[in-house]
PDB file of C-alpha atoms and ligand atoms in Angstrom:
ATOM      1  CA  MET A   1     -75.913 -93.919 -91.526  1.00 73.00           C
ATOM      2  CA  ALA A   2     -74.494 -96.132 -88.758  1.00 87.00           C
ATOM      3  CA  LEU A   3     -76.461 -99.204 -87.724  1.00 94.00           C
ATOM      4  CA  ARG A   4     -77.945 -99.691 -84.281  1.00 95.00           C
ATOM      5  CA  PRO A   5     -76.277-102.419 -82.211  1.00 96.00           C
ATOM      6  CA  LEU A   6     -77.724-105.882 -82.813  1.00 97.00           C
ATOM      7  CA  CYS A   7     -80.397-106.881 -80.250  1.00 97.00           C
ATOM      8  CA  GLY A   8     -78.729-109.299 -77.813  1.00 97.00           C
ATOM      9  CA  ASP A   9     -81.223-112.152 -78.246  1.00 98.00           C
ATOM     10  CA  LEU A  10     -81.144-112.220 -82.082  1.00 98.00           C
ATOM     11  CA  PRO A  11     -77.980-114.336 -82.611  1.00 98.00           C
ATOM     12  CA  LEU A  12     -79.436-117.275 -80.648  1.00 98.00           C
ATOM     13  CA  PHE A  13     -82.855-116.825 -82.275  1.00 98.00           C
ATOM     14  CA  LEU A  14     -81.308-116.951 -85.763  1.00 98.00           C
ATOM     15  CA  GLN A  15     -78.600-119.536 -85.088  1.00 97.00           C
ATOM     16  CA  SER A  16     -80.266-122.679 -86.428  1.00 97.00           C
ATOM     17  CA  TYR A  17     -81.476-120.881 -89.576  1.00 98.00           C
ATOM     18  CA  LEU A  18     -78.040-119.645 -90.641  1.00 98.00           C
ATOM     19  CA  PRO A  19     -75.722-121.417 -93.095  1.00 96.00           C
ATOM     20  CA  ASN A  20     -74.034-124.287 -91.382  1.00 81.00           C
ATOM     21  CA  ALA A  21     -70.324-124.818 -91.956  1.00 58.00           C
ATOM     22  CA  VAL A  22     -70.543-128.635 -92.191  1.00 54.00           C
ATOM     23  CA  GLU A  23     -73.545-128.606 -94.539  1.00 58.00           C
ATOM     24  CA  LYS A  24     -71.907-125.890 -96.658  1.00 53.00           C
ATOM     25  CA  GLY A  25     -68.690-127.831 -97.047  1.00 53.00           C
ATOM     26  CA  ASN A  26     -70.310-131.055 -98.260  1.00 60.00           C
ATOM     27  CA  ALA A  27     -73.223-129.966-100.376  1.00 70.00           C
ATOM     28  CA  ILE A  28     -73.251-129.448-104.156  1.00 79.00           C
ATOM     29  CA  GLN A  29     -75.879-126.757-103.701  1.00 89.00           C
ATOM     30  CA  PRO A  30     -75.172-123.654-101.640  1.00 95.00           C
ATOM     31  CA  PHE A  31     -77.229-122.992 -98.497  1.00 96.00           C
ATOM     32  CA  ILE A  32     -80.059-120.653 -99.573  1.00 97.00           C
ATOM     33  CA  THR A  33     -81.848-118.241 -97.252  1.00 98.00           C
ATOM     34  CA  LEU A  34     -84.938-116.447 -98.550  1.00 98.00           C
ATOM     35  CA  THR A  35     -85.412-113.238 -96.578  1.00 98.00           C
ATOM     36  CA  TYR A  36     -87.375-110.004 -96.944  1.00 98.00           C
ATOM     37  CA  ALA A  37     -89.443-107.435 -95.061  1.00 98.00           C
ATOM     38  CA  GLN A  38     -93.186-107.208 -95.603  1.00 98.00           C
ATOM     39  CA  SER A  39     -96.151-105.255 -94.299  1.00 98.00           C
ATOM     40  CA  LEU A  40     -99.145-106.794 -92.508  1.00 98.00           C
ATOM     41  CA  ASP A  41    -100.907-106.952 -95.897  1.00 98.00           C
ATOM     42  CA  ALA A  42     -97.949-108.832 -97.479  1.00 98.00           C
ATOM     43  CA  ARG A  43     -96.577-105.901 -99.486  1.00 98.00           C
ATOM     44  CA  ILE A  44     -92.846-105.374 -99.879  1.00 98.00           C
ATOM     45  CA  SER A  45     -93.107-101.857-101.302  1.00 98.00           C
ATOM     46  CA  ARG A  46     -95.730 -99.123-101.572  1.00 97.00           C
ATOM     47  CA  GLY A  47     -95.935 -99.746-105.336  1.00 96.00           C
ATOM     48  CA  PRO A  48     -93.875-100.316-108.487  1.00 94.00           C
ATOM     49  CA  GLY A  49     -90.756 -98.204-108.444  1.00 91.00           C
ATOM     50  CA  ILE A  50     -91.169 -97.007-104.860  1.00 95.00           C
ATOM     51  CA  LYS A  51     -88.327 -97.849-102.480  1.00 93.00           C
ATOM     52  CA  THR A  52     -90.080 -98.397 -99.153  1.00 97.00           C
ATOM     53  CA  VAL A  53     -88.697 -98.694 -95.642  1.00 97.00           C
ATOM     54  CA  ILE A  54     -90.561-101.389 -93.707  1.00 98.00           C
ATOM     55  CA  SER A  55     -87.965-102.619 -91.199  1.00 98.00           C
ATOM     56  CA  HIS A  56     -87.397-100.895 -87.864  1.00 98.00           C
ATOM     57  CA  PRO A  57     -83.707 -99.927 -87.366  1.00 98.00           C
ATOM     58  CA  GLU A  58     -83.240-102.980 -85.112  1.00 98.00           C
ATOM     59  CA  THR A  59     -84.421-105.432 -87.819  1.00 98.00           C
ATOM     60  CA  LYS A  60     -82.391-103.511 -90.390  1.00 98.00           C
ATOM     61  CA  THR A  61     -79.352-104.346 -88.257  1.00 98.00           C
ATOM     62  CA  MET A  62     -80.519-107.969 -88.270  1.00 98.00           C
ATOM     63  CA  THR A  63     -80.514-107.908 -92.095  1.00 98.00           C
ATOM     64  CA  HIS A  64     -76.884-106.757 -92.074  1.00 98.00           C
ATOM     65  CA  TYR A  65     -76.052-109.497 -89.543  1.00 98.00           C
ATOM     66  CA  LEU A  66     -77.625-111.995 -92.001  1.00 98.00           C
ATOM     67  CA  ARG A  67     -75.589-110.506 -94.850  1.00 98.00           C
ATOM     68  CA  HIS A  68     -72.451-111.109 -92.777  1.00 97.00           C
ATOM     69  CA  HIS A  69     -73.298-114.832 -92.640  1.00 97.00           C
ATOM     70  CA  HIS A  70     -73.668-115.349 -96.400  1.00 98.00           C
ATOM     71  CA  ASP A  71     -71.168-115.489 -99.287  1.00 97.00           C
ATOM     72  CA  GLY A  72     -73.637-113.982-101.760  1.00 98.00           C
ATOM     73  CA  ILE A  73     -76.752-111.792-101.795  1.00 98.00           C
ATOM     74  CA  LEU A  74     -79.121-112.178-104.757  1.00 98.00           C
ATOM     75  CA  ILE A  75     -81.771-109.810-106.093  1.00 98.00           C
ATOM     76  CA  GLY A  76     -83.787-109.621-109.318  1.00 98.00           C
ATOM     77  CA  SER A  77     -83.154-106.890-111.865  1.00 98.00           C
ATOM     78  CA  GLY A  78     -86.461-105.222-110.872  1.00 97.00           C
ATOM     79  CA  THR A  79     -85.078-104.492-107.414  1.00 98.00           C
ATOM     80  CA  ALA A  80     -81.645-103.512-108.746  1.00 98.00           C
ATOM     81  CA  LEU A  81     -83.145-100.986-111.167  1.00 97.00           C
ATOM     82  CA  VAL A  82     -85.685 -99.495-108.742  1.00 95.00           C
ATOM     83  CA  ASP A  83     -83.826 -99.496-105.418  1.00 96.00           C
ATOM     84  CA  ASP A  84     -80.205 -99.115-106.533  1.00 97.00           C
ATOM     85  CA  PRO A  85     -79.237-101.001-103.354  1.00 98.00           C
ATOM     86  CA  GLY A  86     -75.773-101.158-101.793  1.00 98.00           C
ATOM     87  CA  LEU A  87     -76.033-104.830-100.723  1.00 98.00           C
ATOM     88  CA  ASN A  88     -72.983-104.585 -98.493  1.00 97.00           C
ATOM     89  CA  CYS A  89     -72.673-105.481 -94.812  1.00 97.00           C
ATOM     90  CA  LYS A  90     -72.406-102.654 -92.334  1.00 96.00           C
ATOM     91  CA  TRP A  91     -72.451-104.977 -89.325  1.00 96.00           C
ATOM     92  CA  GLY A  92     -69.024-105.625 -87.795  1.00 90.00           C
ATOM     93  CA  PRO A  93     -65.701-103.837 -88.070  1.00 88.00           C
ATOM     94  CA  ASN A  94     -64.799-104.448 -91.730  1.00 88.00           C
ATOM     95  CA  SER A  95     -67.457-103.766 -94.365  1.00 86.00           C
ATOM     96  CA  PHE A  96     -65.358-105.120 -97.226  1.00 92.00           C
ATOM     97  CA  ALA A  97     -64.430-108.423 -95.590  1.00 93.00           C
ATOM     98  CA  ASN A  98     -67.901-108.949 -94.067  1.00 91.00           C
ATOM     99  CA  SER A  99     -69.891-108.154 -97.186  1.00 97.00           C
ATOM    100  CA  PRO A 100     -71.421-110.817 -99.423  1.00 98.00           C
ATOM    101  CA  ARG A 101     -70.950-110.766-103.211  1.00 98.00           C
ATOM    102  CA  PRO A 102     -73.940-108.980-104.787  1.00 98.00           C
ATOM    103  CA  ILE A 103     -75.595-111.258-107.386  1.00 98.00           C
ATOM    104  CA  ILE A 104     -77.939-109.535-109.855  1.00 98.00           C
ATOM    105  CA  LEU A 105     -80.327-111.674-111.875  1.00 98.00           C
ATOM    106  CA  ASP A 106     -80.318-109.626-115.069  1.00 97.00           C
ATOM    107  CA  THR A 107     -81.116-111.907-117.973  1.00 95.00           C
ATOM    108  CA  LYS A 108     -82.349-108.946-120.048  1.00 94.00           C
ATOM    109  CA  GLN A 109     -79.041-107.122-119.399  1.00 95.00           C
ATOM    110  CA  LYS A 110     -80.595-103.823-118.322  1.00 96.00           C
ATOM    111  CA  TRP A 111     -78.704-103.116-115.091  1.00 98.00           C
ATOM    112  CA  ARG A 112     -75.333-101.331-115.117  1.00 98.00           C
ATOM    113  CA  PHE A 113     -72.643-101.510-112.431  1.00 98.00           C
ATOM    114  CA  ASN A 114     -71.257 -98.201-113.650  1.00 98.00           C
ATOM    115  CA  GLY A 115     -72.913 -95.413-111.628  1.00 98.00           C
ATOM    116  CA  SER A 116     -74.582 -97.795-109.166  1.00 98.00           C
ATOM    117  CA  LYS A 117     -74.478 -97.730-105.361  1.00 98.00           C
ATOM    118  CA  ILE A 118     -72.746-101.125-105.501  1.00 98.00           C
ATOM    119  CA  GLN A 119     -69.936 -99.544-107.540  1.00 98.00           C
ATOM    120  CA  GLU A 120     -69.734 -96.570-105.152  1.00 98.00           C
ATOM    121  CA  LEU A 121     -69.308 -98.912-102.159  1.00 97.00           C
ATOM    122  CA  PHE A 122     -66.817-101.099-104.039  1.00 98.00           C
ATOM    123  CA  ASN A 123     -64.730 -98.009-104.911  1.00 98.00           C
ATOM    124  CA  LYS A 124     -64.665 -97.089-101.200  1.00 97.00           C
ATOM    125  CA  ARG A 125     -63.696-100.706-100.281  1.00 96.00           C
ATOM    126  CA  GLN A 126     -66.960-101.019 -98.365  1.00 96.00           C
ATOM    127  CA  GLY A 127     -68.535-103.672-100.555  1.00 97.00           C
ATOM    128  CA  LYS A 128     -67.671-106.421-103.028  1.00 98.00           C
ATOM    129  CA  PRO A 129     -68.002-106.320-106.825  1.00 98.00           C
ATOM    130  CA  PRO A 130     -71.080-108.015-108.297  1.00 98.00           C
ATOM    131  CA  ILE A 131     -71.771-111.189-110.210  1.00 98.00           C
ATOM    132  CA  VAL A 132     -74.369-110.573-112.917  1.00 98.00           C
ATOM    133  CA  VAL A 133     -76.448-113.558-114.035  1.00 98.00           C
ATOM    134  CA  VAL A 134     -77.025-113.664-117.793  1.00 97.00           C
ATOM    135  CA  THR A 135     -78.105-116.356-120.237  1.00 95.00           C
ATOM    136  CA  SER A 136     -75.404-115.852-122.870  1.00 94.00           C
ATOM    137  CA  ASP A 137     -72.158-113.960-123.296  1.00 94.00           C
ATOM    138  CA  PRO A 138     -73.038-110.357-122.244  1.00 95.00           C
ATOM    139  CA  LEU A 139     -73.233-107.667-124.921  1.00 90.00           C
ATOM    140  CA  ILE A 140     -71.468-105.162-122.647  1.00 94.00           C
ATOM    141  CA  LYS A 141     -68.827-106.365-120.200  1.00 97.00           C
ATOM    142  CA  GLU A 142     -68.068-103.957-117.358  1.00 98.00           C
ATOM    143  CA  GLU A 143     -64.810-103.764-115.463  1.00 98.00           C
ATOM    144  CA  HIS A 144     -64.829-105.531-112.064  1.00 98.00           C
ATOM    145  CA  VAL A 145     -68.089-107.348-112.866  1.00 98.00           C
ATOM    146  CA  GLU A 146     -68.084-111.125-113.189  1.00 98.00           C
ATOM    147  CA  TYR A 147     -70.759-112.839-115.272  1.00 98.00           C
ATOM    148  CA  ALA A 148     -72.477-116.122-114.470  1.00 98.00           C
ATOM    149  CA  ILE A 149     -73.871-117.607-117.656  1.00 97.00           C
ATOM    150  CA  CYS A 150     -76.862-119.724-116.765  1.00 97.00           C
ATOM    151  CA  PRO A 151     -78.995-121.647-119.278  1.00 92.00           C
ATOM    152  CA  ILE A 152     -82.622-120.669-119.693  1.00 91.00           C
ATOM    153  CA  ASP A 153     -85.356-123.249-119.222  1.00 86.00           C
ATOM    154  CA  GLU A 154     -87.062-123.350-122.646  1.00 85.00           C
ATOM    155  CA  ALA A 155     -90.483-124.171-121.180  1.00 87.00           C
ATOM    156  CA  THR A 156     -90.630-121.312-118.657  1.00 87.00           C
ATOM    157  CA  GLU A 157     -88.173-118.910-120.314  1.00 87.00           C
ATOM    158  CA  ARG A 158     -86.593-118.534-116.897  1.00 94.00           C
ATOM    159  CA  ILE A 159     -83.256-119.610-115.574  1.00 96.00           C
ATOM    160  CA  ASP A 160     -83.230-122.889-113.707  1.00 94.00           C
ATOM    161  CA  TRP A 161     -82.638-121.920-110.065  1.00 96.00           C
ATOM    162  CA  LYS A 162     -80.980-125.203-109.147  1.00 94.00           C
ATOM    163  CA  LYS A 163     -78.535-124.868-112.014  1.00 95.00           C
ATOM    164  CA  LEU A 164     -77.795-121.237-111.103  1.00 97.00           C
ATOM    165  CA  PHE A 165     -76.943-122.065-107.503  1.00 97.00           C
ATOM    166  CA  GLU A 166     -74.733-124.949-108.673  1.00 96.00           C
ATOM    167  CA  ILE A 167     -72.889-122.572-111.033  1.00 97.00           C
ATOM    168  CA  LEU A 168     -72.432-120.048-108.217  1.00 98.00           C
ATOM    169  CA  LYS A 169     -70.921-122.730-106.008  1.00 97.00           C
ATOM    170  CA  GLU A 170     -68.826-124.412-108.672  1.00 96.00           C
ATOM    171  CA  ASP A 171     -67.486-121.367-110.543  1.00 97.00           C
ATOM    172  CA  PHE A 172     -67.578-118.608-107.897  1.00 98.00           C
ATOM    173  CA  ASN A 173     -67.097-120.552-104.655  1.00 96.00           C
ATOM    174  CA  ILE A 174     -70.379-119.177-103.261  1.00 97.00           C
ATOM    175  CA  SER A 175     -71.489-121.640-100.576  1.00 96.00           C
ATOM    176  CA  SER A 176     -74.366-119.622 -99.137  1.00 97.00           C
ATOM    177  CA  VAL A 177     -76.761-117.159-100.758  1.00 98.00           C
ATOM    178  CA  MET A 178     -79.187-114.773 -99.133  1.00 98.00           C
ATOM    179  CA  VAL A 179     -82.025-114.012-101.572  1.00 98.00           C
ATOM    180  CA  GLU A 180     -83.529-110.592-100.724  1.00 98.00           C
ATOM    181  CA  GLY A 181     -86.144-110.183-103.454  1.00 94.00           C
ATOM    182  CA  GLY A 182     -88.034-108.673-105.062  1.00 96.00           C
ATOM    183  CA  ALA A 183     -91.586-109.959-105.370  1.00 98.00           C
ATOM    184  CA  ASN A 184     -91.137-111.834-108.643  1.00 97.00           C
ATOM    185  CA  VAL A 185     -88.125-113.733-107.303  1.00 98.00           C
ATOM    186  CA  ILE A 186     -89.683-114.369-103.865  1.00 98.00           C
ATOM    187  CA  ASN A 187     -92.954-115.700-105.343  1.00 98.00           C
ATOM    188  CA  GLN A 188     -90.992-118.246-107.408  1.00 97.00           C
ATOM    189  CA  LEU A 189     -88.713-119.363-104.608  1.00 98.00           C
ATOM    190  CA  LEU A 190     -91.483-119.763-102.012  1.00 98.00           C
ATOM    191  CA  LEU A 191     -92.455-122.814-104.078  1.00 97.00           C
ATOM    192  CA  ARG A 192     -88.946-124.289-103.976  1.00 97.00           C
ATOM    193  CA  GLY A 193     -88.659-126.259-100.757  1.00 97.00           C
ATOM    194  CA  ASP A 194     -86.093-128.348-102.626  1.00 95.00           C
ATOM    195  CA  ILE A 195     -83.749-125.329-102.784  1.00 96.00           C
ATOM    196  CA  ILE A 196     -84.591-122.981 -99.906  1.00 97.00           C
ATOM    197  CA  ASN A 197     -82.999-123.968 -96.588  1.00 97.00           C
ATOM    198  CA  SER A 198     -84.313-121.095 -94.428  1.00 98.00           C
ATOM    199  CA  LEU A 199     -87.042-118.498 -94.632  1.00 98.00           C
ATOM    200  CA  ILE A 200     -86.623-115.333 -92.541  1.00 98.00           C
ATOM    201  CA  ILE A 201     -89.417-112.753 -92.859  1.00 98.00           C
ATOM    202  CA  THR A 202     -89.546-109.403 -91.072  1.00 98.00           C
ATOM    203  CA  ILE A 203     -93.130-108.217 -90.645  1.00 98.00           C
ATOM    204  CA  GLY A 204     -93.508-104.506 -89.997  1.00 98.00           C
ATOM    205  CA  SER A 205     -96.531-103.121 -88.157  1.00 98.00           C
ATOM    206  CA  THR A 206     -97.975-101.259 -91.125  1.00 98.00           C
ATOM    207  CA  PHE A 207    -100.403-101.811 -93.991  1.00 98.00           C
ATOM    208  CA  LEU A 208     -99.016-100.574 -97.316  1.00 98.00           C
ATOM    209  CA  GLY A 209    -102.322-100.808 -99.193  1.00 98.00           C
ATOM    210  CA  ASN A 210    -103.528-102.658-102.246  1.00 97.00           C
ATOM    211  CA  SER A 211    -101.419-100.781-104.776  1.00 97.00           C
ATOM    212  CA  GLY A 212     -98.335-102.125-103.012  1.00 98.00           C
ATOM    213  CA  THR A 213     -96.095-104.818-104.503  1.00 98.00           C
ATOM    214  CA  GLU A 214     -97.467-108.075-103.137  1.00 98.00           C
ATOM    215  CA  VAL A 215     -95.708-111.224-102.045  1.00 98.00           C
ATOM    216  CA  SER A 216     -98.128-114.058-102.608  1.00 98.00           C
ATOM    217  CA  PRO A 217     -97.084-117.354-104.186  1.00 97.00           C
ATOM    218  CA  PRO A 218     -99.334-118.884-106.883  1.00 96.00           C
ATOM    219  CA  GLN A 219    -100.436-121.709-104.585  1.00 97.00           C
ATOM    220  CA  THR A 220    -100.581-122.693-100.912  1.00 97.00           C
ATOM    221  CA  VAL A 221     -97.201-122.897 -99.218  1.00 98.00           C
ATOM    222  CA  ASN A 222     -96.918-124.557 -95.824  1.00 98.00           C
ATOM    223  CA  LEU A 223     -94.127-123.954 -93.356  1.00 98.00           C
ATOM    224  CA  LYS A 224     -92.450-126.004 -90.646  1.00 98.00           C
ATOM    225  CA  ASP A 225     -90.038-125.314 -87.760  1.00 98.00           C
ATOM    226  CA  MET A 226     -91.585-121.874 -87.142  1.00 98.00           C
ATOM    227  CA  THR A 227     -90.214-119.574 -84.478  1.00 98.00           C
ATOM    228  CA  TRP A 228     -91.004-115.895 -83.783  1.00 98.00           C
ATOM    229  CA  TRP A 229     -89.047-112.923 -82.438  1.00 98.00           C
ATOM    230  CA  LYS A 230     -90.774-109.774 -81.260  1.00 98.00           C
ATOM    231  CA  GLY A 231     -89.086-106.376 -81.486  1.00 98.00           C
ATOM    232  CA  THR A 232     -90.192-102.804 -80.856  1.00 98.00           C
ATOM    233  CA  THR A 233     -92.448-102.573 -83.923  1.00 98.00           C
ATOM    234  CA  ASP A 234     -91.611-105.659 -86.029  1.00 98.00           C
ATOM    235  CA  VAL A 235     -91.847-109.393 -85.621  1.00 98.00           C
ATOM    236  CA  VAL A 236     -89.498-111.821 -87.374  1.00 98.00           C
ATOM    237  CA  LEU A 237     -90.569-115.281 -88.504  1.00 98.00           C
ATOM    238  CA  CYS A 238     -87.914-117.940 -89.045  1.00 98.00           C
ATOM    239  CA  ALA A 239     -89.126-121.130 -90.705  1.00 98.00           C
ATOM    240  CA  ARG A 240     -88.436-123.760 -93.313  1.00 98.00           C
ATOM    241  CA  LEU A 241     -90.613-124.638 -96.305  1.00 98.00           C
ATOM    242  CA  ALA A 242     -92.639-127.811 -95.685  1.00 97.00           C
ATOM    243  CA  ASP A 243     -92.335-130.679 -98.187  1.00 88.00           C
ATOM    244  CA  ASP A 244     -96.048-130.881 -99.135  1.00 74.00           C
TER     245      ASP A 244
HETATM  246  N1  NAI B   1     -89.137-105.168 -98.540  1.00 80.08           N
HETATM  247  C1  NAI B   1     -88.200-105.945 -98.994  1.00 80.08           C
HETATM  248  O1  NAI B   1     -87.594-106.722 -98.254  1.00 80.08           O
HETATM  249  C2  NAI B   1     -87.831-105.889-100.436  1.00 80.08           C
HETATM  250  C3  NAI B   1     -88.551-105.142-101.331  1.00 80.08           C
HETATM  251  N2  NAI B   1     -88.232-105.155-102.654  1.00 80.08           N
HETATM  252  C4  NAI B   1     -89.076-104.414-103.588  1.00 80.08           C
HETATM  253  O2  NAI B   1     -89.542-105.288-104.617  1.00 80.08           O
HETATM  254  C5  NAI B   1     -89.802-104.539-105.788  1.00 80.08           C
HETATM  255  C6  NAI B   1     -89.201-105.212-107.001  1.00 80.08           C
HETATM  256  O3  NAI B   1     -89.808-106.463-107.206  1.00 80.08           O
HETATM  257  P1  NAI B   1     -90.079-107.003-108.680  1.00 80.08           P
HETATM  258  O4  NAI B   1     -90.539-105.887-109.531  1.00 80.08           O
HETATM  259  O5  NAI B   1     -90.967-108.186-108.559  1.00 80.08           O
HETATM  260  O6  NAI B   1     -88.665-107.371-109.245  1.00 80.08           O
HETATM  261  P2  NAI B   1     -87.553-108.490-108.900  1.00 80.08           P
HETATM  262  O7  NAI B   1     -86.473-107.859-108.111  1.00 80.08           O
HETATM  263  O8  NAI B   1     -88.183-109.741-108.380  1.00 80.08           O
HETATM  264  O9  NAI B   1     -86.952-108.746-110.359  1.00 80.08           O
HETATM  265  C7  NAI B   1     -87.743-109.323-111.357  1.00 80.08           C
HETATM  266  C8  NAI B   1     -86.904-109.533-112.607  1.00 80.08           C
HETATM  267  O10 NAI B   1     -85.838-110.455-112.316  1.00 80.08           O
HETATM  268  C9  NAI B   1     -85.644-111.300-113.429  1.00 80.08           C
HETATM  269  N3  NAI B   1     -85.982-112.688-113.022  1.00 80.08           N
HETATM  270  C10 NAI B   1     -86.679-113.089-111.936  1.00 80.08           C
HETATM  271  N4  NAI B   1     -86.742-114.429-111.888  1.00 80.08           N
HETATM  272  C11 NAI B   1     -86.100-114.882-112.982  1.00 80.08           C
HETATM  273  C12 NAI B   1     -85.828-116.179-113.491  1.00 80.08           C
HETATM  274  N5  NAI B   1     -86.216-117.309-112.858  1.00 80.08           N
HETATM  275  N6  NAI B   1     -85.120-116.263-114.639  1.00 80.08           N
HETATM  276  C13 NAI B   1     -84.704-115.165-115.285  1.00 80.08           C
HETATM  277  N7  NAI B   1     -84.915-113.907-114.860  1.00 80.08           N
HETATM  278  C14 NAI B   1     -85.610-113.771-113.713  1.00 80.08           C
HETATM  279  C15 NAI B   1     -86.571-110.845-114.535  1.00 80.08           C
HETATM  280  O11 NAI B   1     -85.865-109.915-115.339  1.00 80.08           O
HETATM  281  C16 NAI B   1     -87.666-110.151-113.753  1.00 80.08           C
HETATM  282  O12 NAI B   1     -88.327-109.179-114.534  1.00 80.08           O
HETATM  283  C17 NAI B   1     -89.197-103.160-105.566  1.00 80.08           C
HETATM  284  O13 NAI B   1     -90.251-102.250-105.311  1.00 80.08           O
HETATM  285  C18 NAI B   1     -88.344-103.331-104.323  1.00 80.08           C
HETATM  286  O14 NAI B   1     -88.292-102.151-103.568  1.00 80.08           O
HETATM  287  C19 NAI B   1     -87.173-105.874-103.123  1.00 80.08           C
HETATM  288  C20 NAI B   1     -86.420-106.617-102.275  1.00 80.08           C
HETATM  289  C21 NAI B   1     -86.701-106.720-100.872  1.00 80.08           C
HETATM  290  N1  LIG B   2     -84.788-105.861 -94.618  1.00 80.08           N
HETATM  291  C1  LIG B   2     -85.325-104.914 -95.413  1.00 80.08           C
HETATM  292  N2  LIG B   2     -86.196-104.030 -94.885  1.00 80.08           N
HETATM  293  C2  LIG B   2     -86.766-103.097 -95.651  1.00 80.08           C
HETATM  294  O1  LIG B   2     -87.616-102.242 -95.086  1.00 80.08           O
HETATM  295  C3  LIG B   2     -86.460-103.010 -97.014  1.00 80.08           C
HETATM  296  N3  LIG B   2     -87.033-102.059 -97.794  1.00 80.08           N
HETATM  297  C4  LIG B   2     -85.514-103.954 -97.528  1.00 80.08           C
HETATM  298  N4  LIG B   2     -85.171-103.895 -98.812  1.00 80.08           N
HETATM  299  C5  LIG B   2     -84.081-104.638 -99.355  1.00 80.08           C
HETATM  300  O2  LIG B   2     -82.833-104.064 -99.011  1.00 80.08           O
HETATM  301  C6  LIG B   2     -82.235-103.488-100.166  1.00 80.08           C
HETATM  302  C7  LIG B   2     -81.561-102.188 -99.824  1.00 80.08           C
HETATM  303  O3  LIG B   2     -80.291-102.512 -99.394  1.00 80.08           O
HETATM  304  P1  LIG B   2     -79.185-101.407 -98.991  1.00 80.08           P
HETATM  305  O4  LIG B   2     -79.633-100.850 -97.679  1.00 80.08           O
HETATM  306  O5  LIG B   2     -79.155-100.364-100.060  1.00 80.08           O
HETATM  307  O6  LIG B   2     -77.931-102.178 -98.897  1.00 80.08           O
HETATM  308  C8  LIG B   2     -83.351-103.337-101.157  1.00 80.08           C
HETATM  309  O7  LIG B   2     -82.944-103.324-102.491  1.00 80.08           O
HETATM  310  C9  LIG B   2     -84.141-104.585-100.859  1.00 80.08           C
HETATM  311  O8  LIG B   2     -83.512-105.731-101.389  1.00 80.08           O
HETATM  312  N5  LIG B   2     -84.984-104.885 -96.713  1.00 80.08           N
END
């Protein structure tokens, strides 16, 4: 379905939270934006396995505008398996050129490009082929997929985010990444003020209830540089993670 036109005041509202060309060019780390849509009770879906629309069409367009401004878009395997998202950019005249590279964090190697929405869009030249993040040489290598091999942190049994973003910049020329979720990924990265440059949260005017998938980091997280946009049914918060 076609997107609504972008609300006229959003580009200026978002401007100082978008990847900056000068910063991008000089940094070792890519510019990282953490962005998602949540309900008033901090749920990002109605429950496990349930793809849930929270954003109003005008904030959905904003998400595609954000996609246009990033080289890569990262999600966890939970989201890839449940939502089968397209992760392309429908904003602007050329979906292929405007789209970020989908990056799927799939250390357990469960997600397949073959048969996915990402493949369907790639075949129609409306989206880019994905980079799949793994911890060792993948058991199955799919055509058109590139693999980022990222070491696992022995203590946490998770990949080291800093290392991953360095690999994406160094080996794949990805200078900016928009992280879209899901909850597991967001709850980790809300604690990483050392990595996250911008936080952009759409808040829909609905409660999804306590069986919904919750975004809530394991400890207090303070924000700085907050600014709010108000749409028809949603508000958008732009901020940065505070150092404390
Ligand atoms: N409303 C919104 O904006 C969004 C909503 N969602 C929703 O979120 C839900 C999925 O969230 P989750 O189940 O939490 O899954 P998730 O998408 O956060 O993926 C979790 C998986 O990613 C991998 N992973 C995460 N961090 C890792 C690390 N540091 N190292 C290695 N592997 C790592 C693991 O395999 C883990 O099981 C779905 O219901 C989806 O619809 C997802 C994205 C955005
Ligand atoms: N911005 C936003 N609003 C919502 O209401 C959502 N449910 C999401 N979900 C994210 O978008 C992905 C779907 O992308 P495609 O439209 O298929 O390209 C989904 O997987 C979540 O990451 N986002």
